[in-house]
Amino acid sequence: MIRQGWDQFSLYLPVLLMGLLALGTWWLVRNAPAPQLQAVERGTSNQPDYFMKSFSVKSFDANGRLQSEVQGEVARHFPNTDTLEIEKARMRSVSPEGQLTLATADRALTNADASEVQLFGNAVVTREPLPGKAGAPKQPRIEFRSEFLHAYTKTERVRSDKPVILIRGNDQFTADAMDYDHLDQVMQLRGRVRGILQPGVAR
């Protein structure tokens, strides 16, 4: 029964991080001011070359519809590694169908092309239900919690070496570590793995 519930859960997991983090961080990096340091300094300095405070970066489609937003208290760009660090990161993405995905963390770190995004401290990614006919949701609410999440957006992989909590509707799974590969459709849960499946609501 746990395996059946997990199979159902894994069908929806890829959308939690990939689209949100790829869109949000890509727009944030592209809209940040260009660093003014010389090439020699860029290769040696471990100090940030620019800051942004209390910022919000939004992206819209051709029709003016909001696609994604990235907010934070402070962002720092480090020229020696070409990475962007965001304190109190808050991200959201809206699918063409109107489904909302949210992500928050105490700190986020992304490389230049947003192919790797790391969330540190109270990392939470939530996909809200998508309404169906007669108001009944097509898909349940999904939540993904850990002290650390590492997303590889180009290869569609999510890893964590910290305890994780996965919640789908009223069902919950926990593990000491996780490695999810969407391209190969493989989920590895390591350590103490537990699952709690709630019975369906009678109609």
Coordinates of C-alpha atoms in Angstrom, one line a residue:
M1 CA 0.0 0.0 0.0
I2 CA 2.9 2.4 0.8
R3 CA 4.5 1.6 -2.5
Q4 CA 1.3 2.3 -4.4
G5 CA 0.9 5.6 -2.7
W6 CA 4.5 6.5 -3.3
D7 CA 4.2 5.7 -7.0
Q8 CA 1.3 8.1 -7.2
F9 CA 3.2 10.8 -5.3
S10 CA 6.3 10.5 -7.6
L11 CA 4.2 11.4 -10.6
Y12 CA 3.8 14.9 -9.4
L13 CA 7.2 15.5 -7.7
P14 CA 9.2 16.9 -10.7
V15 CA 7.1 20.1 -11.0
L16 CA 7.8 21.1 -7.4
L17 CA 11.3 22.4 -8.0
M18 CA 12.4 22.4 -11.6
G19 CA 10.1 25.0 -13.2
L20 CA 10.0 27.3 -10.2
L21 CA 13.7 27.5 -9.6
A22 CA 14.8 27.5 -13.2
L23 CA 12.5 30.4 -14.1
G24 CA 12.9 32.4 -11.0
T25 CA 16.7 32.3 -10.6
W26 CA 17.3 32.8 -14.3
W27 CA 15.3 36.0 -14.3
L28 CA 17.0 37.2 -11.1
V29 CA 20.5 36.7 -12.5
R30 CA 19.6 38.2 -15.9
N31 CA 18.1 41.3 -14.3
A32 CA 20.8 41.9 -11.8
P33 CA 23.3 44.8 -12.5
A34 CA 26.4 43.8 -14.3
P35 CA 29.5 43.7 -12.1
Q36 CA 32.1 46.4 -12.8
L37 CA 35.3 44.5 -11.6
Q38 CA 38.1 43.9 -14.0
A39 CA 38.8 40.4 -15.3
V40 CA 41.8 39.8 -13.0
E41 CA 39.8 40.9 -9.9
R42 CA 36.9 38.6 -10.9
G43 CA 39.1 35.6 -10.8
T44 CA 40.6 36.3 -7.3
S45 CA 38.2 38.2 -5.2
N46 CA 36.0 36.2 -2.7
Q47 CA 34.0 39.4 -1.8
P48 CA 30.7 40.2 -3.3
D49 CA 30.8 42.8 -6.1
Y50 CA 27.2 44.0 -5.8
F51 CA 24.2 43.8 -3.5
M52 CA 20.5 44.0 -3.8
K53 CA 18.3 44.7 -0.8
S54 CA 14.5 44.1 -0.3
F55 CA 14.2 43.2 -4.0
S56 CA 11.5 41.5 -6.1
V57 CA 12.1 40.3 -9.7
K58 CA 9.1 39.3 -11.7
S59 CA 8.8 37.7 -15.1
F60 CA 5.7 37.8 -17.4
D61 CA 4.6 36.1 -20.6
A62 CA 3.7 37.8 -23.8
N63 CA 0.2 38.4 -22.6
G64 CA 1.3 40.1 -19.4
R65 CA 0.5 37.1 -17.2
L66 CA 2.8 36.6 -14.2
Q67 CA 5.1 33.5 -14.7
S68 CA 7.5 33.7 -11.7
E69 CA 8.7 36.0 -8.9
V70 CA 11.8 35.9 -6.8
Q71 CA 12.0 37.9 -3.6
G72 CA 14.6 38.3 -0.9
E73 CA 16.0 40.5 1.9
V74 CA 19.5 40.6 0.5
A75 CA 21.2 39.2 -2.6
R76 CA 25.0 39.1 -3.1
H77 CA 26.9 38.2 -6.2
F78 CA 30.3 36.5 -5.8
P79 CA 32.5 37.1 -8.9
N80 CA 35.1 34.4 -8.1
T81 CA 32.4 31.6 -8.3
D82 CA 29.8 33.6 -10.3
T83 CA 27.1 32.6 -7.8
L84 CA 24.2 34.5 -6.4
E85 CA 23.3 34.2 -2.7
I86 CA 19.9 35.2 -1.5
E87 CA 18.8 35.6 2.2
K88 CA 15.2 34.9 3.1
A89 CA 14.5 33.7 -0.4
R90 CA 10.8 33.5 -1.5
M91 CA 10.0 32.2 -4.9
R92 CA 6.7 31.5 -6.7
S93 CA 5.8 30.2 -10.1
V94 CA 2.4 30.1 -11.9
S95 CA 1.8 27.4 -14.6
P96 CA -0.2 28.1 -17.8
E97 CA -3.1 26.3 -16.1
G98 CA -2.9 28.6 -13.1
Q99 CA -1.3 26.2 -10.6
L100 CA 0.8 27.9 -8.0
T101 CA 4.2 26.6 -6.8
L102 CA 5.9 28.3 -3.8
A103 CA 9.4 27.9 -2.4
T104 CA 11.0 29.5 0.7
A105 CA 14.3 29.1 2.5
D106 CA 16.5 31.0 4.9
R107 CA 19.2 31.1 2.2
A108 CA 19.4 30.2 -1.5
L109 CA 22.5 29.8 -3.6
T110 CA 22.4 29.6 -7.4
N111 CA 25.1 29.4 -10.1
A112 CA 25.2 31.8 -13.2
D113 CA 22.8 29.8 -15.4
A114 CA 20.6 28.5 -12.6
S115 CA 21.5 24.9 -13.5
E116 CA 22.1 24.3 -9.8
V117 CA 20.0 25.8 -7.0
Q118 CA 20.6 25.1 -3.3
L119 CA 18.1 25.9 -0.6
F120 CA 19.4 26.0 3.0
G121 CA 17.5 26.2 6.2
N122 CA 13.8 25.6 6.5
A123 CA 13.5 24.8 2.8
V124 CA 9.9 24.3 1.8
V125 CA 8.5 23.8 -1.6
T126 CA 4.7 23.6 -2.0
R127 CA 2.5 22.9 -5.0
E128 CA -1.0 24.1 -4.4
P129 CA -4.0 22.0 -5.7
L130 CA -5.2 22.4 -9.3
P131 CA -9.0 22.9 -9.2
G132 CA -11.0 20.5 -11.4
K133 CA -14.6 20.1 -12.2
A134 CA -17.2 21.1 -9.6
G135 CA -14.4 22.6 -7.5
A136 CA -12.8 19.2 -6.7
P137 CA -9.0 19.3 -7.1
K138 CA -7.4 17.4 -10.0
Q139 CA -4.3 16.9 -7.9
P140 CA -3.8 17.2 -4.1
R141 CA -1.5 19.7 -2.4
I142 CA 2.1 18.6 -2.3
E143 CA 4.8 19.8 0.1
F144 CA 8.5 19.0 0.3
R145 CA 10.5 20.0 3.4
S146 CA 14.1 19.7 4.4
E147 CA 17.0 21.7 5.9
F148 CA 18.7 21.3 2.6
L149 CA 17.6 20.8 -1.0
H150 CA 19.8 20.7 -4.1
A151 CA 18.1 20.9 -7.4
Y152 CA 19.8 20.3 -10.8
T153 CA 17.4 22.0 -13.2
K154 CA 18.9 20.9 -16.5
T155 CA 19.2 17.2 -15.6
E156 CA 15.9 17.3 -13.6
R157 CA 17.4 15.9 -10.4
V158 CA 16.8 16.8 -6.8
R159 CA 19.0 15.6 -3.9
S160 CA 19.3 16.0 -0.2
D161 CA 21.6 14.6 2.4
K162 CA 19.4 15.8 5.2
P163 CA 16.2 14.4 6.6
V164 CA 13.2 15.1 4.3
I165 CA 9.5 15.2 4.7
L166 CA 7.3 14.6 1.6
I167 CA 3.5 15.3 2.0
R168 CA 0.9 14.6 -0.7
G169 CA -2.6 15.4 0.4
N170 CA -3.0 13.6 3.8
D171 CA -0.2 11.1 3.1
Q172 CA 3.3 11.6 4.4
F173 CA 6.7 10.1 3.8
T174 CA 10.0 10.7 5.7
A175 CA 13.6 9.6 5.1
D176 CA 17.1 10.5 6.2
A177 CA 18.2 11.4 2.6
M178 CA 16.8 11.5 -0.9
D179 CA 18.0 11.3 -4.5
Y180 CA 15.4 11.8 -7.2
D181 CA 16.2 11.5 -11.0
H182 CA 13.2 12.5 -13.1
L183 CA 14.7 11.5 -16.4
D184 CA 15.3 7.9 -15.2
Q185 CA 12.1 8.0 -13.1
V186 CA 14.1 6.7 -10.1
M187 CA 13.5 7.8 -6.4
Q188 CA 15.9 6.7 -3.8
L189 CA 15.0 7.2 -0.1
R190 CA 17.8 6.3 2.3
G191 CA 18.1 5.7 6.0
R192 CA 15.0 5.4 8.1
V193 CA 12.1 5.5 5.6
R194 CA 8.6 5.7 6.8
G195 CA 5.2 6.3 5.1
I196 CA 1.8 7.0 6.4
L197 CA -1.2 6.7 4.0
Q198 CA -4.5 8.0 5.1
P199 CA -7.7 6.2 3.8
G200 CA -9.6 7.9 1.0
V201 CA -12.6 10.0 1.8
A202 CA -15.9 8.0 1.2
R203 CA -18.2 9.5 -1.4

